[in-house]
mmCIF file of C-alpha atoms in Angstrom:
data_model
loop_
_atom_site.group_PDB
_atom_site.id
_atom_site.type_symbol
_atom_site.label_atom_id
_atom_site.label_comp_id
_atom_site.label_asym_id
_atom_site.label_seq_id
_atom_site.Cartn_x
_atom_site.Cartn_y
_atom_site.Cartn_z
ATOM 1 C CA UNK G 20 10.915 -50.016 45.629
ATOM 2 C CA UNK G 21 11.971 -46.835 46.919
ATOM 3 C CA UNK G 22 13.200 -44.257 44.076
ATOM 4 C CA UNK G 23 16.650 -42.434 44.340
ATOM 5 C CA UNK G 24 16.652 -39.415 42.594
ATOM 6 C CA UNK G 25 19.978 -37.972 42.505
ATOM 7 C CA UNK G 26 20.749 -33.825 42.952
ATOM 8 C CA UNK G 27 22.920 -32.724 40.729
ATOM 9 C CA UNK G 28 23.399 -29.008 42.730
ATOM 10 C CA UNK G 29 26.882 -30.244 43.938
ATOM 11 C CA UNK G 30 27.984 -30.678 40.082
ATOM 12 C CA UNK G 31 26.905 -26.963 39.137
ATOM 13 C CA UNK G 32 28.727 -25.963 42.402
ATOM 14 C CA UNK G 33 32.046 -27.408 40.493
ATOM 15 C CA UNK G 34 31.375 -26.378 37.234
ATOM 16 C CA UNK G 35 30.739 -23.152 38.457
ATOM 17 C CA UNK G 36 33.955 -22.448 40.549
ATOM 18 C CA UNK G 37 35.904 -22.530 37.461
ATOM 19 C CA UNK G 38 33.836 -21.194 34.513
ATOM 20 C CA UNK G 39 33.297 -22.895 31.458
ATOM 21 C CA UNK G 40 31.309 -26.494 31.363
ATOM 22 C CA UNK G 41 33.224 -28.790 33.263
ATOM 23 C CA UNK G 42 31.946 -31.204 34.123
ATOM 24 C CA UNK G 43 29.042 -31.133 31.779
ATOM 25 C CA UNK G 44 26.148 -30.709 33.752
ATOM 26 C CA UNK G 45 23.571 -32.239 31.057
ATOM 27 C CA UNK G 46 26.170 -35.522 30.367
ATOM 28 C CA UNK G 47 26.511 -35.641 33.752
ATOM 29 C CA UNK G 48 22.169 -36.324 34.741
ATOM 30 C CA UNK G 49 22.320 -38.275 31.813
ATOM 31 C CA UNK G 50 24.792 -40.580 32.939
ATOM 32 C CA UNK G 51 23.227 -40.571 36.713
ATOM 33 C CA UNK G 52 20.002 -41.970 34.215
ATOM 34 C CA UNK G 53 22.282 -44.417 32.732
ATOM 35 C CA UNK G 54 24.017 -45.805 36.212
ATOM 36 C CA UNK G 55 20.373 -46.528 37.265
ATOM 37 C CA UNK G 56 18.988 -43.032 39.417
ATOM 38 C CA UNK G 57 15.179 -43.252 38.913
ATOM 39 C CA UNK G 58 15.035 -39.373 38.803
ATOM 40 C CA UNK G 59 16.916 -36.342 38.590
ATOM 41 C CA UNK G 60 16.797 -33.131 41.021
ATOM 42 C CA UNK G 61 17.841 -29.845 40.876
ATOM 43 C CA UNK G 62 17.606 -26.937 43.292
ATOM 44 C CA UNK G 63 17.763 -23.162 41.742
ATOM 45 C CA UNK G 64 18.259 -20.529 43.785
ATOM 46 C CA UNK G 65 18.060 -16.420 42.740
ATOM 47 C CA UNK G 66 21.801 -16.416 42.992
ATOM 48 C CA UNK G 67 22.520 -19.440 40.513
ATOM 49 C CA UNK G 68 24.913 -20.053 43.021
ATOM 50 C CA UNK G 69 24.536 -23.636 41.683
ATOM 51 C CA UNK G 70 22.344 -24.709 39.459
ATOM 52 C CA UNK G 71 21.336 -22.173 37.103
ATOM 53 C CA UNK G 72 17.639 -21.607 35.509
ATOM 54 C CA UNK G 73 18.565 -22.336 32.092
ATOM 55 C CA UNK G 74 20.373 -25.613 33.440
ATOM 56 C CA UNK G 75 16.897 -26.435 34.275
ATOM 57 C CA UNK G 76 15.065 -25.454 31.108
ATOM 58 C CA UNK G 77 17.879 -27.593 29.227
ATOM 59 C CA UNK G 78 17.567 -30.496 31.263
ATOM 60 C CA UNK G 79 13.974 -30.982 31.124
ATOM 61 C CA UNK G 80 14.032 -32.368 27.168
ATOM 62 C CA UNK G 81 16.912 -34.829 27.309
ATOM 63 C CA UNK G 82 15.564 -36.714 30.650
ATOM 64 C CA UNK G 83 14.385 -39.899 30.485
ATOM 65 C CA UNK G 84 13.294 -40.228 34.267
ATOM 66 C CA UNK G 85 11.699 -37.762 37.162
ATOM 67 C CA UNK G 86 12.433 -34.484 36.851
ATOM 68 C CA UNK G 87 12.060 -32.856 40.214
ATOM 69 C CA UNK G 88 12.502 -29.151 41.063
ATOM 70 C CA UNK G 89 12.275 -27.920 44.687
ATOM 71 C CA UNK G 90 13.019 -24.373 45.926
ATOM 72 C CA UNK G 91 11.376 -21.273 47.547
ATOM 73 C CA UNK G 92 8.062 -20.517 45.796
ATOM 74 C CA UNK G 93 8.852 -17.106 45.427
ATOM 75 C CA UNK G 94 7.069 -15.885 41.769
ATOM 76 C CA UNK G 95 10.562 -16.221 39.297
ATOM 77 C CA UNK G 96 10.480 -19.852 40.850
ATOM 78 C CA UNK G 97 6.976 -20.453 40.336
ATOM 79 C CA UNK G 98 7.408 -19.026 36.928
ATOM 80 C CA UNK G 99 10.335 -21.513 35.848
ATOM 81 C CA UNK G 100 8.341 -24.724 37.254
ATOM 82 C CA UNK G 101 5.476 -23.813 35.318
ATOM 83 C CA UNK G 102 7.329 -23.038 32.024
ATOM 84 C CA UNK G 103 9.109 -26.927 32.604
ATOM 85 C CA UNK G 104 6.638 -28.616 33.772
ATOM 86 C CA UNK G 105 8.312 -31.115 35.506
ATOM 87 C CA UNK G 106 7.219 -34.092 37.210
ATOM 88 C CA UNK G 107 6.874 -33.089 40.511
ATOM 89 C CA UNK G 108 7.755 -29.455 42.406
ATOM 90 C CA UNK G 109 9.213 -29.812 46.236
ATOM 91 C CA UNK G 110 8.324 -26.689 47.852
ATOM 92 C CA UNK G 111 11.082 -25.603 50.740
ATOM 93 C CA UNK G 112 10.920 -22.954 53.097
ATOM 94 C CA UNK G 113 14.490 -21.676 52.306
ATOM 95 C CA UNK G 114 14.730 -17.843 51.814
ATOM 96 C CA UNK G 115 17.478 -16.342 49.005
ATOM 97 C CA UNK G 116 20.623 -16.619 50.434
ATOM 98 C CA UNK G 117 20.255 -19.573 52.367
ATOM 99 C CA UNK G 118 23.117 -22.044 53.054
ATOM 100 C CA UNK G 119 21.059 -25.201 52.845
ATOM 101 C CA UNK G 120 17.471 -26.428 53.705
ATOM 102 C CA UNK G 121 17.500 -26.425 57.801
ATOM 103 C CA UNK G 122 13.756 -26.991 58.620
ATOM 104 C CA UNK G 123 10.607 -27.836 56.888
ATOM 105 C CA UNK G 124 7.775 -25.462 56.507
ATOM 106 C CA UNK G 125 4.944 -24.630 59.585
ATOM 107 C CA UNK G 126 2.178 -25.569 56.921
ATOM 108 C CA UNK G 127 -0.484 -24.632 59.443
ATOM 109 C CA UNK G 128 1.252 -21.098 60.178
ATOM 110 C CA UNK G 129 1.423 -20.461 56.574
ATOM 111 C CA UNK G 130 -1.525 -22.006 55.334
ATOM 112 C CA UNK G 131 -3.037 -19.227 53.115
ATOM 113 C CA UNK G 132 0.511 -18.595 51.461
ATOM 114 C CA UNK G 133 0.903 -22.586 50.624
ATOM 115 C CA UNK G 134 -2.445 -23.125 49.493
ATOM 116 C CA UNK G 135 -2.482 -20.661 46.783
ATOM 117 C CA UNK G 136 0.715 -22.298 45.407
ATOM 118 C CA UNK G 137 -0.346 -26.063 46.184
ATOM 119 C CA UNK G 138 -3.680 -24.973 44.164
ATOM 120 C CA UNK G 139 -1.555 -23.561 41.141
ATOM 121 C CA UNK G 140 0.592 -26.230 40.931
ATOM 122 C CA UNK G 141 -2.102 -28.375 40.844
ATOM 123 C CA UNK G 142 -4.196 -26.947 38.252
ATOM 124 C CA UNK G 143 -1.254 -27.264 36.386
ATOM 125 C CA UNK G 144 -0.695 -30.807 36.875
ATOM 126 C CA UNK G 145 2.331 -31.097 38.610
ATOM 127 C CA UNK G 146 2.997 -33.091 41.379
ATOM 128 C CA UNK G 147 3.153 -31.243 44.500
ATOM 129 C CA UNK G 148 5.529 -32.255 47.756
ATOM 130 C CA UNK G 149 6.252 -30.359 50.448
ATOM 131 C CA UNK G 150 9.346 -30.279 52.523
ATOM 132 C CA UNK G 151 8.445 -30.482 56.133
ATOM 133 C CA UNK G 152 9.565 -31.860 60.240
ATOM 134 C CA UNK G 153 7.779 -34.853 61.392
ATOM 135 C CA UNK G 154 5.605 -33.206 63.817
ATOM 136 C CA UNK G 155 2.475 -35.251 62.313
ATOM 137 C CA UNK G 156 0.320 -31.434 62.406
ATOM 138 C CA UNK G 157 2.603 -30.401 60.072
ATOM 139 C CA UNK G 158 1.995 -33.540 58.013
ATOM 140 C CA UNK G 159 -1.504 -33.582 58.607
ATOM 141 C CA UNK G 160 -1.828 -29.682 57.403
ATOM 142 C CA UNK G 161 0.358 -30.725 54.013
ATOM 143 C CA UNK G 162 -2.287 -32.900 53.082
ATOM 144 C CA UNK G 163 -5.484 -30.454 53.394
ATOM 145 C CA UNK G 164 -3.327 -28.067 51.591
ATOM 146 C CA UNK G 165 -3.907 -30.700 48.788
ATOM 147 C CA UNK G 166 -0.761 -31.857 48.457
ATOM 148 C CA UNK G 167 0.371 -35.158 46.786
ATOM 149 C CA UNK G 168 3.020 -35.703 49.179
ATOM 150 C CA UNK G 169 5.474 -34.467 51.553
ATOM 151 C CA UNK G 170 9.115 -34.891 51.639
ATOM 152 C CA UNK G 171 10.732 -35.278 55.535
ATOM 153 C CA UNK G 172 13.536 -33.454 55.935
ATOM 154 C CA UNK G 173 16.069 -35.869 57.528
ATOM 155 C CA UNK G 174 18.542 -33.866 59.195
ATOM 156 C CA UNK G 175 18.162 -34.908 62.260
ATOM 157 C CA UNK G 176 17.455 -38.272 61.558
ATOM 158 C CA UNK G 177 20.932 -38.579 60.302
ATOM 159 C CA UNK G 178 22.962 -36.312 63.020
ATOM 160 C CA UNK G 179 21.124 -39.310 65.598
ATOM 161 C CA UNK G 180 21.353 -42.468 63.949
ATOM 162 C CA UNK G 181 25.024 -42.663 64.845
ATOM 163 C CA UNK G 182 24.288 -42.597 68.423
ATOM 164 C CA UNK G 183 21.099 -44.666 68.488
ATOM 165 C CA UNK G 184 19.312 -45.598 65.234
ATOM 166 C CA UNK G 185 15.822 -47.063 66.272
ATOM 167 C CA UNK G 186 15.118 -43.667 68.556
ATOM 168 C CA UNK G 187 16.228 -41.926 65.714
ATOM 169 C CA UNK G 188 14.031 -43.024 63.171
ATOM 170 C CA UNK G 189 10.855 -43.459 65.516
ATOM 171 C CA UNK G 190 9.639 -39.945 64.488
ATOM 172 C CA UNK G 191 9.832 -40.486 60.807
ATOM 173 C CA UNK G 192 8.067 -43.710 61.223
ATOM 174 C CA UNK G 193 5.450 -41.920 63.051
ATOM 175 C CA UNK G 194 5.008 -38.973 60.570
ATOM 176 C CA UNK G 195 5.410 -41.624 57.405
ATOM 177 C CA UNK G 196 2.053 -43.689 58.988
ATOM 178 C CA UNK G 197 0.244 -39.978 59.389
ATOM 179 C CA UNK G 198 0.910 -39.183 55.568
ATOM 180 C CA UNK G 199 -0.447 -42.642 55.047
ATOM 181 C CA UNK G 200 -3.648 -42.327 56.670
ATOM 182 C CA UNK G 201 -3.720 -39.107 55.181
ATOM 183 C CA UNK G 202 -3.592 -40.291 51.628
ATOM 184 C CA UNK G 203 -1.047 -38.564 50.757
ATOM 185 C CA UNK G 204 2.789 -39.685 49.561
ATOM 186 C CA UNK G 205 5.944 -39.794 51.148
ATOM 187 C CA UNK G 206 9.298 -38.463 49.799
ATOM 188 C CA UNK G 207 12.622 -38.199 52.109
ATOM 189 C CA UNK G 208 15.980 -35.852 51.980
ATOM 190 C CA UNK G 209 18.669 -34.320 53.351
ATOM 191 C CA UNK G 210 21.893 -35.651 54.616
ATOM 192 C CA UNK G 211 21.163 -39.765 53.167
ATOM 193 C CA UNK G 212 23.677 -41.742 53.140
ATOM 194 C CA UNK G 213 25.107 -45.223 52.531
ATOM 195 C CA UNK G 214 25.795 -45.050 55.891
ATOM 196 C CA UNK G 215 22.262 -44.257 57.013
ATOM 197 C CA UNK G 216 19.852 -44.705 54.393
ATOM 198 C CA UNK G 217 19.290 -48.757 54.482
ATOM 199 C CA UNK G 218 18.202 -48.665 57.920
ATOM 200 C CA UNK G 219 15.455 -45.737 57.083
ATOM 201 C CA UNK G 220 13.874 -47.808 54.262
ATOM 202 C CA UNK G 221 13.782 -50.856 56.422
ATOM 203 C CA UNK G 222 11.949 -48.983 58.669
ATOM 204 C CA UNK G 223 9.419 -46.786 56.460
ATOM 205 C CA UNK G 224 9.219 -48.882 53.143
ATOM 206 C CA UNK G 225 6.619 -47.478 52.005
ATOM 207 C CA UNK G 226 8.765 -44.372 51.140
ATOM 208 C CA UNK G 227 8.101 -42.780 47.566
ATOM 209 C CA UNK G 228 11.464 -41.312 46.841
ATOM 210 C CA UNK G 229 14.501 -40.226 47.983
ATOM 211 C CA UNK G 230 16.655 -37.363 47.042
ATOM 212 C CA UNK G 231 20.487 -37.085 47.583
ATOM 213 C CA UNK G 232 22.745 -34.922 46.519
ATOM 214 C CA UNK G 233 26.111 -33.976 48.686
ATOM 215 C CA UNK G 234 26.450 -37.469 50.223
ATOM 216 C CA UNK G 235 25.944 -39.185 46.955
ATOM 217 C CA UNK G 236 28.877 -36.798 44.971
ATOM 218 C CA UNK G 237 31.323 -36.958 47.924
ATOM 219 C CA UNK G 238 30.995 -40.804 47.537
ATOM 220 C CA UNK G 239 31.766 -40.526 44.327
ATOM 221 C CA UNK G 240 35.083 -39.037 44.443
ATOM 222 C CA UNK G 241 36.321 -42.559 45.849
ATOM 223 C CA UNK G 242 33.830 -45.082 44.168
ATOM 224 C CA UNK G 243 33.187 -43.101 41.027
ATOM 225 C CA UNK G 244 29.617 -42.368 40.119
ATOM 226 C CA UNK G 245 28.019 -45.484 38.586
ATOM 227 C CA UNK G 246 29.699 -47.478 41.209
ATOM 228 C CA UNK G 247 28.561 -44.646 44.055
ATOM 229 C CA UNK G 248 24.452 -44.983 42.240
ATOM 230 C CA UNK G 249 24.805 -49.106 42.290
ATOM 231 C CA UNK G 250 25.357 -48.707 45.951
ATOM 232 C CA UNK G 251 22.661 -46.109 46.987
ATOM 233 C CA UNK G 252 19.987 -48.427 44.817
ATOM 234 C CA UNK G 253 21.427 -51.175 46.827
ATOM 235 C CA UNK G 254 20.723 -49.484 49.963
ATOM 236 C CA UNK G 255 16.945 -49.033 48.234
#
């Protein structure tokens, strides 16, 4: 079965608008744990805009499940990963400042870059994904970079299932089968949700992981959170 790993950014995000720790950003993975989420991500940025680096240092003892850390390897982020150790690092192409992951990385244009980081990563035993489009060169250049897998960014997977659901998932079925042949994994993210994210494992099952984040809190506000996690592992 497909994994959900929940992102816990949007929780920082409300902690942080008010100061103090509410809610409780620890209690709060370990509860996503307890309500069934196979994993637990987190996405630190230079501003902390979010979740903050020692949020990440202090979550990595008390989890139970897959810690996953994705960003921009720039070196403070490299530094952090390394110092956790978590289970797997998802490497994104977002620069500081950025809104929001908006495309996945030209792994062929920046081959040299990636591969020093892939390498690193991988000396240091730590699962390696990369965050990239479904044009299958992309895919194809992920996996001689010597990654383990690569997550698809679903963006626009979601902004066309509403209109027409088999063309829009035709692409990522495509670019899953390359990673296959390829040997490598396949993880999936951005913009899941219970109303799209049956329909994409029906099609790809072979899917590793996914992770969700805004979709999953906003849910939450009106089912509550175990409730909201029941019904994305449903979905899975």
């Amino acid at each position: 079965m497909t994994n959900l790993s929940v992102n816990i950014n949007k929780f920082a995000t409300l902690r942080n608008a008010r100061g103090g720790n509410n809610p409780d950003l620890l209690q709060t993975a370990l509860d996503c744990e307890r309500f069934g989420a196979d994993g637990i991500t987190v996405h630190p940025r230079p501003d902390e805009r979010h979740i903050r680096y020692a949020d990440v240092i202090n979550l990595k003892p008390i989890l139970s499940t897959e810690f996953n850390i994705e960003g921009y390897p720039q070196d403070s982020f490299v530094e952090l990963v390394c110092r956790v150790h978590p289970t797997q690092v998802t490497l994104v192409p977002d620069k500081p400042g950025q809104l929001t992951s908006n495309a996945g990385w030209d792994t062929k244009e920046n081959y040299d870059f990636l591969n020093d980081i892939v390498s690193h990563f991988n000396e240091a035993g730590i699962r390696t994904s990369i965050f990239v489009s479904t044009d299958t060169t992309m895919v194809e250049y992920a996996a001689k970079l010597g990654a383990d897998r690569i997550e698809l960014y679903t963006e626009p997977y979601a902004t066309a299932y509403k209109s027409d659901p088999q063309a829009a998932v035709e692409p990522f079925v495509n670019a899953a089968k390359v990673a296959r042949q390829c040997g490598i994994g396949v993880n999936a993210g951005h913009d899941l949700s219970l109303e799209n994210l049956r329909f994409l494992i029906q099609a790809i099952p072979w899917i590793d992981e996914v992770s969700i984040g805004h979709a999953l809190v906003c849910d939450a506000l009106y089912l509550g959170l175990q409730e909201t996690v029941r019904q994305y592992k449903d979905c899975l």
